[in-house]
Tab-separated table of C-alpha atoms and ligand atoms in Angstrom:
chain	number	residue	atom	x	y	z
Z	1	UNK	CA	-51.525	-7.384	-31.294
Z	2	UNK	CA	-54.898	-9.072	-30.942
Z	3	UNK	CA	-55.862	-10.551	-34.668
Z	4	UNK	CA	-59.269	-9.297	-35.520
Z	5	UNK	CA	-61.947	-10.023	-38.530
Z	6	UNK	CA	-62.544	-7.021	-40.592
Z	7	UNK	CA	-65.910	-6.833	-41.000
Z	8	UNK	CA	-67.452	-4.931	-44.154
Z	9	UNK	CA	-70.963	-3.856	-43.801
Z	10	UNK	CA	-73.087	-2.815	-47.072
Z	11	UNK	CA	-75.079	-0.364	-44.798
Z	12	UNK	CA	-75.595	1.553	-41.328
Z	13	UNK	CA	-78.230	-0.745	-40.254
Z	14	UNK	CA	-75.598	-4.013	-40.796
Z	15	UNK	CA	-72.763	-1.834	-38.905
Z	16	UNK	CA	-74.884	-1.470	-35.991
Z	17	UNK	CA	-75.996	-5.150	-35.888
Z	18	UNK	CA	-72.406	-5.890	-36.383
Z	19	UNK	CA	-70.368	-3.831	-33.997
Z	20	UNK	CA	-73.094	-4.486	-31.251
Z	21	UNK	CA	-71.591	-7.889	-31.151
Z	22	UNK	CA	-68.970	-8.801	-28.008
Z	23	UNK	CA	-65.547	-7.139	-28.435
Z	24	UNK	CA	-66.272	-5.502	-31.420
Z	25	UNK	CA	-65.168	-1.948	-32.493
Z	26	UNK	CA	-65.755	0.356	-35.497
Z	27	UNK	CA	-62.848	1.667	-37.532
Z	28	UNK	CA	-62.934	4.912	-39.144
Z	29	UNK	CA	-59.456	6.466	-40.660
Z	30	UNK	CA	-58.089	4.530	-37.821
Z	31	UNK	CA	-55.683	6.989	-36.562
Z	32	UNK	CA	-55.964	6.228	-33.230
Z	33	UNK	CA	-57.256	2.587	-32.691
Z	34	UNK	CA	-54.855	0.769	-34.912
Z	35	UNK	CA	-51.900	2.605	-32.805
Z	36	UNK	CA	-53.758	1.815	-29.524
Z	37	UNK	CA	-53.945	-1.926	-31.192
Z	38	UNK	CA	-50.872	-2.270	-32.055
Z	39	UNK	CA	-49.750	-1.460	-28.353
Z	40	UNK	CA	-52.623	-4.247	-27.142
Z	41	UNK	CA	-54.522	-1.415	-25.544
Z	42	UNK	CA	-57.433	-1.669	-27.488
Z	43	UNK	CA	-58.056	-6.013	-27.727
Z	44	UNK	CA	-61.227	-5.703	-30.228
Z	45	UNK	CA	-61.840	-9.648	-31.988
Z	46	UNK	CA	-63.995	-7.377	-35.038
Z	47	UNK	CA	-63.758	-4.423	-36.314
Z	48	UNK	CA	-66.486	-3.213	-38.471
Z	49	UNK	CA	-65.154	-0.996	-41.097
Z	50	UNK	CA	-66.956	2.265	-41.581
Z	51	UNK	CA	-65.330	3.295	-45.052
Z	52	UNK	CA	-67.632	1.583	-47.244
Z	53	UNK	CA	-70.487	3.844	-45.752
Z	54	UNK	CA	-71.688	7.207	-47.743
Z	55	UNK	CA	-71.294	9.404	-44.799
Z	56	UNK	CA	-68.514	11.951	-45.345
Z	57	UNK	CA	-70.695	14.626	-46.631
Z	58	UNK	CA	-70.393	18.384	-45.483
Z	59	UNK	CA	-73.347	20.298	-45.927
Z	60	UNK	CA	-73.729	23.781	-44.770
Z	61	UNK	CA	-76.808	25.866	-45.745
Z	62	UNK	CA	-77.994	29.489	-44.160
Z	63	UNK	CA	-79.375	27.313	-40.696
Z	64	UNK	CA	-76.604	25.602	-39.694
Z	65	UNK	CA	-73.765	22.904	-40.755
Z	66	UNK	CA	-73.891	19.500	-40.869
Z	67	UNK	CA	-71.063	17.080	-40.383
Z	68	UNK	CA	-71.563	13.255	-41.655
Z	69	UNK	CA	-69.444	11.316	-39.376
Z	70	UNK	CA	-66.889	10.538	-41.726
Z	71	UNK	CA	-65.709	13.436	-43.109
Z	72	UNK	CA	-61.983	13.934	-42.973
Z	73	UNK	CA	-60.590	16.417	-40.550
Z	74	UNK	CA	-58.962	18.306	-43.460
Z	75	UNK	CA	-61.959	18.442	-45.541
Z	76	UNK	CA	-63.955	19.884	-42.488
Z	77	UNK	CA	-61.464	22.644	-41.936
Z	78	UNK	CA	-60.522	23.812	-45.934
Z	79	UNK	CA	-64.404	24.039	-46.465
Z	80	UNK	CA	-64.871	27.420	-47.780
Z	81	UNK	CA	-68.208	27.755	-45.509
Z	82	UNK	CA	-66.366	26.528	-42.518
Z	83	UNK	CA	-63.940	28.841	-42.709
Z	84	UNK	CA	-65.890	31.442	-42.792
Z	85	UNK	CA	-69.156	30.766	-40.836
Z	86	UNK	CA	-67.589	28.389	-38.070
Z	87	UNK	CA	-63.915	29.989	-37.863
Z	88	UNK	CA	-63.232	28.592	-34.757
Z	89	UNK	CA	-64.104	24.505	-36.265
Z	90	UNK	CA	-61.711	25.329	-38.847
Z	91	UNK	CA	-58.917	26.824	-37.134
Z	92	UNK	CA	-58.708	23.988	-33.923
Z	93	UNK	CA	-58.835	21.297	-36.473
Z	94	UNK	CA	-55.990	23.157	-38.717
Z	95	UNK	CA	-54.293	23.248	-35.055
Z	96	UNK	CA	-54.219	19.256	-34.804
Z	97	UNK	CA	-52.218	16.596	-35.841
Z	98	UNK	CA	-50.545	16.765	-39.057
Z	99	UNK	CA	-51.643	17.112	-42.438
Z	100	UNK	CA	-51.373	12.832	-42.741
Z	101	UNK	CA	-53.494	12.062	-40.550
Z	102	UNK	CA	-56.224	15.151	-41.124
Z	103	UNK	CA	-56.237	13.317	-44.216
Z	104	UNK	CA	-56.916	10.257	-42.847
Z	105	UNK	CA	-58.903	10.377	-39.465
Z	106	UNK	CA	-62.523	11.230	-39.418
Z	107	UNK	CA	-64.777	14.202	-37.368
Z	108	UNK	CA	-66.933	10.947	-35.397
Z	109	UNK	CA	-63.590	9.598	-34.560
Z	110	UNK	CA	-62.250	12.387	-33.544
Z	111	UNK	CA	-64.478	12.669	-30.633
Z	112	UNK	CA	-63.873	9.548	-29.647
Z	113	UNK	CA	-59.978	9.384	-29.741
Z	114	UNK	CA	-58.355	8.084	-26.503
Z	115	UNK	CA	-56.169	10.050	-23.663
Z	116	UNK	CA	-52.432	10.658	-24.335
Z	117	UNK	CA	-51.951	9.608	-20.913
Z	118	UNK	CA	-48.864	7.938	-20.783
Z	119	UNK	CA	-49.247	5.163	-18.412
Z	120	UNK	CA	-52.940	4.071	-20.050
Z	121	UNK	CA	-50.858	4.185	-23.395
Z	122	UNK	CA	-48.064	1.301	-21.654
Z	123	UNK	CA	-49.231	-1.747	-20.352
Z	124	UNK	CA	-46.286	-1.793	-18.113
Z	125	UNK	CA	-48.148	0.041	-16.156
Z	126	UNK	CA	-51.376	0.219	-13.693
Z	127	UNK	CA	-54.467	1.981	-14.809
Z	128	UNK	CA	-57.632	2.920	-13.836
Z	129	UNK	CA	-58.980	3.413	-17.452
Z	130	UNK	CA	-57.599	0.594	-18.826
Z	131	UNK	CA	-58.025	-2.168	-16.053
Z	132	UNK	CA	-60.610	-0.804	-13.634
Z	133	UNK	CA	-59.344	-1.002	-10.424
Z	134	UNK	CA	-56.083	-1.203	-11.500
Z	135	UNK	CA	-54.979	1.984	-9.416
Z	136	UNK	CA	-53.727	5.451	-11.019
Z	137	UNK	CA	-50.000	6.064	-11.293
Z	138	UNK	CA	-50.345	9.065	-11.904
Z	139	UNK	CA	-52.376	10.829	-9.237
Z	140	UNK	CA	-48.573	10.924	-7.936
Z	141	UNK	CA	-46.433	10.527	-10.940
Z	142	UNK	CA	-45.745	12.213	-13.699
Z	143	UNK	CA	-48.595	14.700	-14.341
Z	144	UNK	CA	-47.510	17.766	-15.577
Z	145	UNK	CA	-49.980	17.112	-19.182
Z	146	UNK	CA	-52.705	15.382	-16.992
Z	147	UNK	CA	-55.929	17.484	-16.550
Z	148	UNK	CA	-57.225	20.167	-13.744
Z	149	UNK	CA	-60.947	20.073	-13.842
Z	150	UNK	CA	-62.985	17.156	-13.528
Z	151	UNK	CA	-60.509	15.086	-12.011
Z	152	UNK	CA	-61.168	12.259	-9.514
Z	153	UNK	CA	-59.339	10.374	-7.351
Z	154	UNK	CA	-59.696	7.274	-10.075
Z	155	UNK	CA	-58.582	9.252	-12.965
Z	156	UNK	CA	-56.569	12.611	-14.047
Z	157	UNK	CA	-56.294	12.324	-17.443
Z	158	UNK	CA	-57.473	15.007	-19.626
Z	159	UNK	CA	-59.514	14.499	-23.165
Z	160	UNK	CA	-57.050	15.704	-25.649
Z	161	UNK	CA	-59.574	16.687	-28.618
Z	162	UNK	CA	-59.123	19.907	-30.138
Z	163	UNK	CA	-62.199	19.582	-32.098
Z	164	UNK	CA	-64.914	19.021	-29.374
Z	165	UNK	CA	-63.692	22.541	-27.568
Z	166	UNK	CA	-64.523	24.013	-30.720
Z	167	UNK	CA	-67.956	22.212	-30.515
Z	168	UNK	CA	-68.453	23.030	-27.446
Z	169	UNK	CA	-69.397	27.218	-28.096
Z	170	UNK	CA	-70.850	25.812	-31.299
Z	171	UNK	CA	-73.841	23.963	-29.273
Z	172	UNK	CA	-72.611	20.814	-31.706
Z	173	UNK	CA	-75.240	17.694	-31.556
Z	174	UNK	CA	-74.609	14.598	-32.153
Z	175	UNK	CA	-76.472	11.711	-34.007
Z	176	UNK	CA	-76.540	8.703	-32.527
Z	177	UNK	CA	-77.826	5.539	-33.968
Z	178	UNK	CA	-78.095	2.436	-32.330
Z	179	UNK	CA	-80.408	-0.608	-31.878
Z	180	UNK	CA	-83.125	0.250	-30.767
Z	181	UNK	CA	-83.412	3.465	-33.268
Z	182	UNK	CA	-81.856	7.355	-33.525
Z	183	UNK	CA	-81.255	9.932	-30.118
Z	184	UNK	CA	-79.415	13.535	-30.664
Z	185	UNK	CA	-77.203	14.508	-28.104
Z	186	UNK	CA	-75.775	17.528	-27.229
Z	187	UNK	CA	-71.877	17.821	-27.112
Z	188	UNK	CA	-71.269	18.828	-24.090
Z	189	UNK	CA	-73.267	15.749	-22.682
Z	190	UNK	CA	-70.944	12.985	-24.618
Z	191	UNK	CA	-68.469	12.500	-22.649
Z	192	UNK	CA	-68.929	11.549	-19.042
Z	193	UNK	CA	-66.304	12.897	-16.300
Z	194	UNK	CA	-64.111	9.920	-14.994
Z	195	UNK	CA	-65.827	9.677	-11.553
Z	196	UNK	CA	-65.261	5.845	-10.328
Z	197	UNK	CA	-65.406	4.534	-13.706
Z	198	UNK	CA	-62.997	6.252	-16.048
Z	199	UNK	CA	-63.018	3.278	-18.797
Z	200	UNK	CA	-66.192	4.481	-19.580
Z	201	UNK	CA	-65.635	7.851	-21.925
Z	202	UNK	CA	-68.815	8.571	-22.935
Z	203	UNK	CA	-72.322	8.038	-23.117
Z	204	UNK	CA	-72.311	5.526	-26.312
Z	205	UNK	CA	-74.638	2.311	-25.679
Z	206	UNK	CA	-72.829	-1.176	-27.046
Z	207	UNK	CA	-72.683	-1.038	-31.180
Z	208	UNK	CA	-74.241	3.023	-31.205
Z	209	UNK	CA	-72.965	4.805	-34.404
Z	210	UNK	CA	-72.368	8.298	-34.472
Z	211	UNK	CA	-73.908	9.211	-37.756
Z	212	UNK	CA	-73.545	12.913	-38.062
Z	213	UNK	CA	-72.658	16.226	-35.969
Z	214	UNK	CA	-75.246	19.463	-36.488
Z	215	UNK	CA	-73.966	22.779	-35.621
Z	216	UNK	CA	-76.274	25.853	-36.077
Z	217	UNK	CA	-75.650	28.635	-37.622
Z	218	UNK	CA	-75.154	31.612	-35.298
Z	219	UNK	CA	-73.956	35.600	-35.082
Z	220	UNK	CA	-71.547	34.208	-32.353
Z	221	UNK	CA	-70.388	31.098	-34.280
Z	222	UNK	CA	-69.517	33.770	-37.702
Z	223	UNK	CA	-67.216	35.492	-34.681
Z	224	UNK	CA	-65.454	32.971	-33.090
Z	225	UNK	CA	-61.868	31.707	-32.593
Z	226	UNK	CA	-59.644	29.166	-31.443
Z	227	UNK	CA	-55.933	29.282	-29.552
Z	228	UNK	CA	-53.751	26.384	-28.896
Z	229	UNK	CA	-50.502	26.709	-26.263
Z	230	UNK	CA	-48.434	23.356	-26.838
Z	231	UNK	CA	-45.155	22.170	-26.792
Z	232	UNK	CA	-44.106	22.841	-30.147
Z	233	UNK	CA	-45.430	24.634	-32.821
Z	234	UNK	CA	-47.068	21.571	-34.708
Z	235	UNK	CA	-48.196	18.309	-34.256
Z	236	UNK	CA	-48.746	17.818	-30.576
Z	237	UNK	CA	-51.816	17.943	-28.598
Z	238	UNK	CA	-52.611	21.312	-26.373
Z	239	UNK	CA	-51.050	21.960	-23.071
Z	240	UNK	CA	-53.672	23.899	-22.758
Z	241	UNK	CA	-56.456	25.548	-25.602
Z	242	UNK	CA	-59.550	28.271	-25.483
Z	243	UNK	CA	-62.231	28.509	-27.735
Z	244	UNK	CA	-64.115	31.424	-27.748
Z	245	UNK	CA	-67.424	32.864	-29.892
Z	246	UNK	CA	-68.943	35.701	-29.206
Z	247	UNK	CA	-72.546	37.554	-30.534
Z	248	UNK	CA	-71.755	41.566	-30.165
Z	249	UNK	CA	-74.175	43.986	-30.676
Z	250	UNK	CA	-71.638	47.327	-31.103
Z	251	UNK	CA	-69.222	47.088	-28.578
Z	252	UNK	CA	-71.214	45.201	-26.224
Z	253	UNK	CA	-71.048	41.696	-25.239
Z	254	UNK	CA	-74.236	40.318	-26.301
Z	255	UNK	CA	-73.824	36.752	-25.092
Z	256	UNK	CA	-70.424	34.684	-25.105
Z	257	UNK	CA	-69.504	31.171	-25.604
Z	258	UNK	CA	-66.141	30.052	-23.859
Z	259	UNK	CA	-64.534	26.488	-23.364
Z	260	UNK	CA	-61.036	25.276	-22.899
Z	261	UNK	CA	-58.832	22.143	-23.879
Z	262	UNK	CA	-55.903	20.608	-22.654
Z	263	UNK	CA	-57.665	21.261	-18.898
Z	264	UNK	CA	-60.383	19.119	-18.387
Z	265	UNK	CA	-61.143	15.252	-18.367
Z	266	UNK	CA	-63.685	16.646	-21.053
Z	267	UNK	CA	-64.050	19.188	-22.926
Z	268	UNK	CA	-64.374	22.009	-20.554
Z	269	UNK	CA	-67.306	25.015	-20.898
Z	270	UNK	CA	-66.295	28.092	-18.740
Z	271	UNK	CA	-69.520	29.275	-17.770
Z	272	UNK	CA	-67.932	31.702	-14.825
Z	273	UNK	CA	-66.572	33.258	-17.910
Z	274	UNK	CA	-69.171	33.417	-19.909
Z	275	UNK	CA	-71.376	35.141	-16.949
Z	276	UNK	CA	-68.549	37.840	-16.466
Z	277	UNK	CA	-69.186	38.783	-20.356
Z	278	UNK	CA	-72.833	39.168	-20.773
Z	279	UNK	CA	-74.086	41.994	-21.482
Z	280	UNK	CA	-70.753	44.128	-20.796
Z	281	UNK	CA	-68.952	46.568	-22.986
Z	282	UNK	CA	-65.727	44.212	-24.884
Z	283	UNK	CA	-63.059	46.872	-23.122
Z	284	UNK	CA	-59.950	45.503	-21.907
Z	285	UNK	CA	-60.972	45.285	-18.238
Z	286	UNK	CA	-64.275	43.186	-18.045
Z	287	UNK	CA	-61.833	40.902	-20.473
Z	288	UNK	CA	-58.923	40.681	-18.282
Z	289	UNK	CA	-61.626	40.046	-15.099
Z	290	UNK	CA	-63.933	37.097	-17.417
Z	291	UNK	CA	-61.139	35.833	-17.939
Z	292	UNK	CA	-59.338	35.946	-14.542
Z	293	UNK	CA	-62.334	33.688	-13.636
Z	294	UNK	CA	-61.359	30.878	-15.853
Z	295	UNK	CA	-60.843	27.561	-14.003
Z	296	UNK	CA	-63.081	27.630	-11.037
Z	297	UNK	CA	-62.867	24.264	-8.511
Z	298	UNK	CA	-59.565	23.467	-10.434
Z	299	UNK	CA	-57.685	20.667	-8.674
Z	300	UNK	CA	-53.968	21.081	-9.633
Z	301	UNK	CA	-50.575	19.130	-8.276
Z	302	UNK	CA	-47.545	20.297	-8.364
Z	303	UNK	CA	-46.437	19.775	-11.465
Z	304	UNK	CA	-49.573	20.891	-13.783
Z	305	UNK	CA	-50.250	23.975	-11.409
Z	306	UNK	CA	-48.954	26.289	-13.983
Z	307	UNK	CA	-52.368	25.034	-16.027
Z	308	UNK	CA	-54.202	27.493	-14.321
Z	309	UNK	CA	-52.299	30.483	-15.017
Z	310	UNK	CA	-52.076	29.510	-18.361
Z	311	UNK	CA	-55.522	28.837	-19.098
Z	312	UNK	CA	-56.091	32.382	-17.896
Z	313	UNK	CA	-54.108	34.030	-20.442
Z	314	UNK	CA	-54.925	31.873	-23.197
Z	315	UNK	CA	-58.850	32.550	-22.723
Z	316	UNK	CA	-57.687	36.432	-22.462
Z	317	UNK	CA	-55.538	36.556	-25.608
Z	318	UNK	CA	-58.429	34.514	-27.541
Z	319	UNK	CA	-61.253	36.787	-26.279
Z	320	UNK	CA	-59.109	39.612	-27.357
Z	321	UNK	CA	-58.610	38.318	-30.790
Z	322	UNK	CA	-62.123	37.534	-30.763
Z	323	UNK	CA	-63.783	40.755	-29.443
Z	324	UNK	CA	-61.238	43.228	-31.618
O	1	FAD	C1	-49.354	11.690	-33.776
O	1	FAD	C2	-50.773	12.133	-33.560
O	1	FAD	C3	-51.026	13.454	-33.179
O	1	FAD	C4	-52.340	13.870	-32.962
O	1	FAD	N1	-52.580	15.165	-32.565
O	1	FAD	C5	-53.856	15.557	-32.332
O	1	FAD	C6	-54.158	16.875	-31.916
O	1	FAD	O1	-53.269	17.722	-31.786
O	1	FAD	N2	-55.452	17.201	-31.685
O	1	FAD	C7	-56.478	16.298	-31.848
O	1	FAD	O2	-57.637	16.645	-31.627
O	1	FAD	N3	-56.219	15.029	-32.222
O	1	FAD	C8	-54.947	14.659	-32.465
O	1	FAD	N4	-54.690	13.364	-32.836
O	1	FAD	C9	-55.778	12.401	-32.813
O	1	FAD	C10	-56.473	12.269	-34.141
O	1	FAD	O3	-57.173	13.453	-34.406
O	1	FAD	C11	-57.376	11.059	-34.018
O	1	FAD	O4	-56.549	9.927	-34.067
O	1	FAD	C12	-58.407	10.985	-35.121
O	1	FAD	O5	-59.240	12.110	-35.118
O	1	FAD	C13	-59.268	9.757	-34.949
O	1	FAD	O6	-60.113	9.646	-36.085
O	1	FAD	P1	-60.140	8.290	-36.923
O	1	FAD	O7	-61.186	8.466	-37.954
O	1	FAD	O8	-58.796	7.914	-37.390
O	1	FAD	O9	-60.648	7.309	-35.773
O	1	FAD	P2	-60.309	5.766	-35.545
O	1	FAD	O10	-58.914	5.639	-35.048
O	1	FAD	O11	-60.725	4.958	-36.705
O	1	FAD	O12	-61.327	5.463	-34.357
O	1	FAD	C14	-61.198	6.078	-33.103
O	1	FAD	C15	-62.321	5.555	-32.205
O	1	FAD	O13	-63.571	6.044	-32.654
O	1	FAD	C16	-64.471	4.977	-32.902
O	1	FAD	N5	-65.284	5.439	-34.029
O	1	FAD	C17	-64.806	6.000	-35.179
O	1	FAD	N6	-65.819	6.475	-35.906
O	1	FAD	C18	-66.960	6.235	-35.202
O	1	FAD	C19	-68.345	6.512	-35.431
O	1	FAD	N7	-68.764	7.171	-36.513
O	1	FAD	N8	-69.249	6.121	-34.499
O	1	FAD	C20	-68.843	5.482	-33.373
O	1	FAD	N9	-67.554	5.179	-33.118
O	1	FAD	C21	-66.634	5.566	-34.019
O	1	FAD	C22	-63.613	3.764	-33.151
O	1	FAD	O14	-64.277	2.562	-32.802
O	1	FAD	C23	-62.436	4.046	-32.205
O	1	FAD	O15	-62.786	3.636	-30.908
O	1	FAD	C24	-53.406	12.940	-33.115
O	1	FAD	C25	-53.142	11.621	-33.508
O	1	FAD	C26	-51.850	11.217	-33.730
O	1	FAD	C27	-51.600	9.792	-34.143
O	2	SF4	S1	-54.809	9.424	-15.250
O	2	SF4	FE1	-56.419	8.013	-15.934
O	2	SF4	S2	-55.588	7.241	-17.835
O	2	SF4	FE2	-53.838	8.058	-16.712
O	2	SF4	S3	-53.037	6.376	-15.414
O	2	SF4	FE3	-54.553	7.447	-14.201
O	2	SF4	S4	-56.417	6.256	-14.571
O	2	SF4	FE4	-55.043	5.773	-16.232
């Protein structure tokens, strides 16, 4: 492991000056980056250490939510508001990790957590994301986790987040600041698809702080949902997920919101489903055919094939759950 200064700042301006330094990283609960520096992954010569900052409110008022970066996980999805205006925020955080570490790791880190690829987590191995350049192992390896949209021939490793899908139908946007002042983005413009450079995950300048994630309040957010198909019944990241929110007027589809996890080398919006849905009555066939949509330009191998399938019938059973 790579020893590192811990660096304490007093306020957000001093955190940005600080992380904006060479080699420098911010901490939050530091679920993820002290594993991934433990392993020498991550090499960082500073961390700056967000905990001393007051930003782990959760305010929700009759316009929208808003998240201050770090809130814990656990707080986030026991709030009595989130439960019940943003169901589907609540129930994909409640479907990640453990308790521990919801009650450790933080909403900005979350969306910044690193791939469970396998080879970029051992340094026995090449990787494209980790040494650019480096090659991908497992374009031809073992890839039966690795993702099925978005992929490039540099990089097939999915963003394993169950937080951001959620975000994603919530029209989540994030705030940024950095040196040269404040910028909202949208979450579904964060992260950037691997292309030629997967190393570089999102669209975060050197030393940028997420500050705080605004979700508005919405008919469709009040009736949303989330489903996660994994491994085992707790504690392990999705094999594949769909979040779903949908604004009904009777029993027809007014307008829908659908994204997946577990899929995509980000978190994935489904807008062929989403177009299938508008405007339609919520009976069992214009679900089953939305749904049968789910995936278009999917690149699969042999071994993560069965993604596709299963992405279908996860965004069915959650827009059933959703719609009844
Ligand atoms: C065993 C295990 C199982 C897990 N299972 C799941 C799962 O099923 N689903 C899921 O979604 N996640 C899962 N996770 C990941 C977990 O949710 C993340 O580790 C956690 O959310 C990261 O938050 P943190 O506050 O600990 O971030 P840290 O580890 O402190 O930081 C992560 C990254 O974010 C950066 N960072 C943190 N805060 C900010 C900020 N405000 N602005 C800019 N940069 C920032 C850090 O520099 C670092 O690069 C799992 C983790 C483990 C260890
Ligand atoms: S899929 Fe991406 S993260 Fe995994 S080995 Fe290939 S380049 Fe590295």
């Amino acid at each position: 492991m790579q020893a590192f200064t811990l660096t304490q700042p007093s306020n957000i301006q001093s955190a940005v000056a600080a992380a904006s330094e060479p080699q420098t990283k911010y901490i939050a609960g530091g679920t993820d980056l002290l594993q991934l520096a433990k392993d020498d992954i991550e090499t960082p010569r500073q961390l700056v250490d967000l905990e001393p900052l007051p930003m782990s409110g959760i305010h929700a008022g009759p316009n929208g939510l808003r998240l201050e970066a770090l809130a814990r996980m656990s707080d986030v999805a026991a709030h009595p508001a989130v439960v019940h205006g943003w169901p589907v925020l609540s129930q994909a955080l409640l479907a990640s990790a453990s308790p521990q570490i919801r009650n450790m790791a933080t909403v900005g880190g979350n969306l910044l957590q690193r791939t469970r690829c396998g080879y970029f987590r051992d340094t026995g191995f090449a990787c494209n994301k980790r040494v650019p350049g480096s090659g991908c192992p497992a374009i031809n390896g073992e890839n039966r986790m690795h993702a099925i949209l978005g992929v490039s021939d540099h990089c097939i490793a999915t963003n394993p987040g169950d937080m951001a899908v959620a975000m994603m139908v919530l029209d989540a946007e994030l705030e940024l600041i950095g040196r040269n002042g404040t910028r909202k983005v949208a979450i579904g413009d964060f992260h950037r698809l691997p292309a030629d450079t997967p190393h570089i995950e999102t669209i975060l300048r050197p030393g940028e702080l997420i500050t705080g994630i605004a979700i508005p309040a919405s008919a469709a957010a009040r009736r949303s949902g989330y489903l996660k198909v994994r491994d085992r019944a707790s504690f392990e990241f999705a094999v594949v997920s769909a979040a779903v929110a949908l604004d009904m007027d009777g029993g027809t589809i007014r307008s829908a919101r659908v994204a997946a996890g577990g899929v995509g080398t980000k978190p994935w919006r489904l807008p062929e489903v989403e177009a299938a849905l508008t405007g339609k009555p919520a009976r069992a066939a214009t679900l089953q055919e939305a749904a049968g949509r789910a995936g278009e330009g999917a690149k699969t191998t042999a071994m993560n094939a069965f993604k596709l399938v299963l992405l279908r019938r996860a965004v069915l059973r959650a827009l059933q759950t959703v719609a009844a």
